[in-house]
């Protein structure tokens, strides 16, 4: 069983991967692209 830090880090990395795949559906500069890019940046900065 994973400890909570490892599980949290795995979740974070999975979310970042999903967002990076999903962001390709939006034109750079669009509202959606901007929000996803900020979400990715925020997740990457979180130290779990």
Short mmCIF file of C-alpha atoms in Angstrom, two decimals, residues 25-45:
data_model
loop_
_atom_site.label_atom_id
_atom_site.label_comp_id
_atom_site.label_asym_id
_atom_site.label_seq_id
_atom_site.Cartn_x
_atom_site.Cartn_y
_atom_site.Cartn_z
CA UNK A 25 -8.21 20.58 -27.83
CA UNK A 26 -8.20 24.35 -27.30
CA UNK A 27 -6.68 27.19 -29.26
CA UNK A 28 -3.79 28.90 -27.42
CA UNK A 29 -5.04 32.14 -25.94
CA UNK A 30 -8.63 30.92 -25.59
CA UNK A 31 -10.31 31.08 -22.19
CA UNK A 32 -10.26 27.30 -21.81
CA UNK A 33 -6.61 26.97 -22.84
CA UNK A 34 -5.61 29.73 -20.43
CA UNK A 35 -7.51 28.16 -17.52
CA UNK A 36 -6.03 24.71 -18.18
CA UNK A 37 -2.52 26.14 -18.52
CA UNK A 38 -2.93 27.91 -15.16
CA UNK A 39 -4.26 24.72 -13.58
CA UNK A 40 -1.25 22.76 -14.85
CA UNK A 41 1.12 25.44 -13.54
CA UNK A 42 -0.62 25.47 -10.15
CA UNK A 43 -0.50 21.67 -9.84
CA UNK A 44 3.17 21.54 -10.81
CA UNK A 45 4.00 24.04 -8.07
#
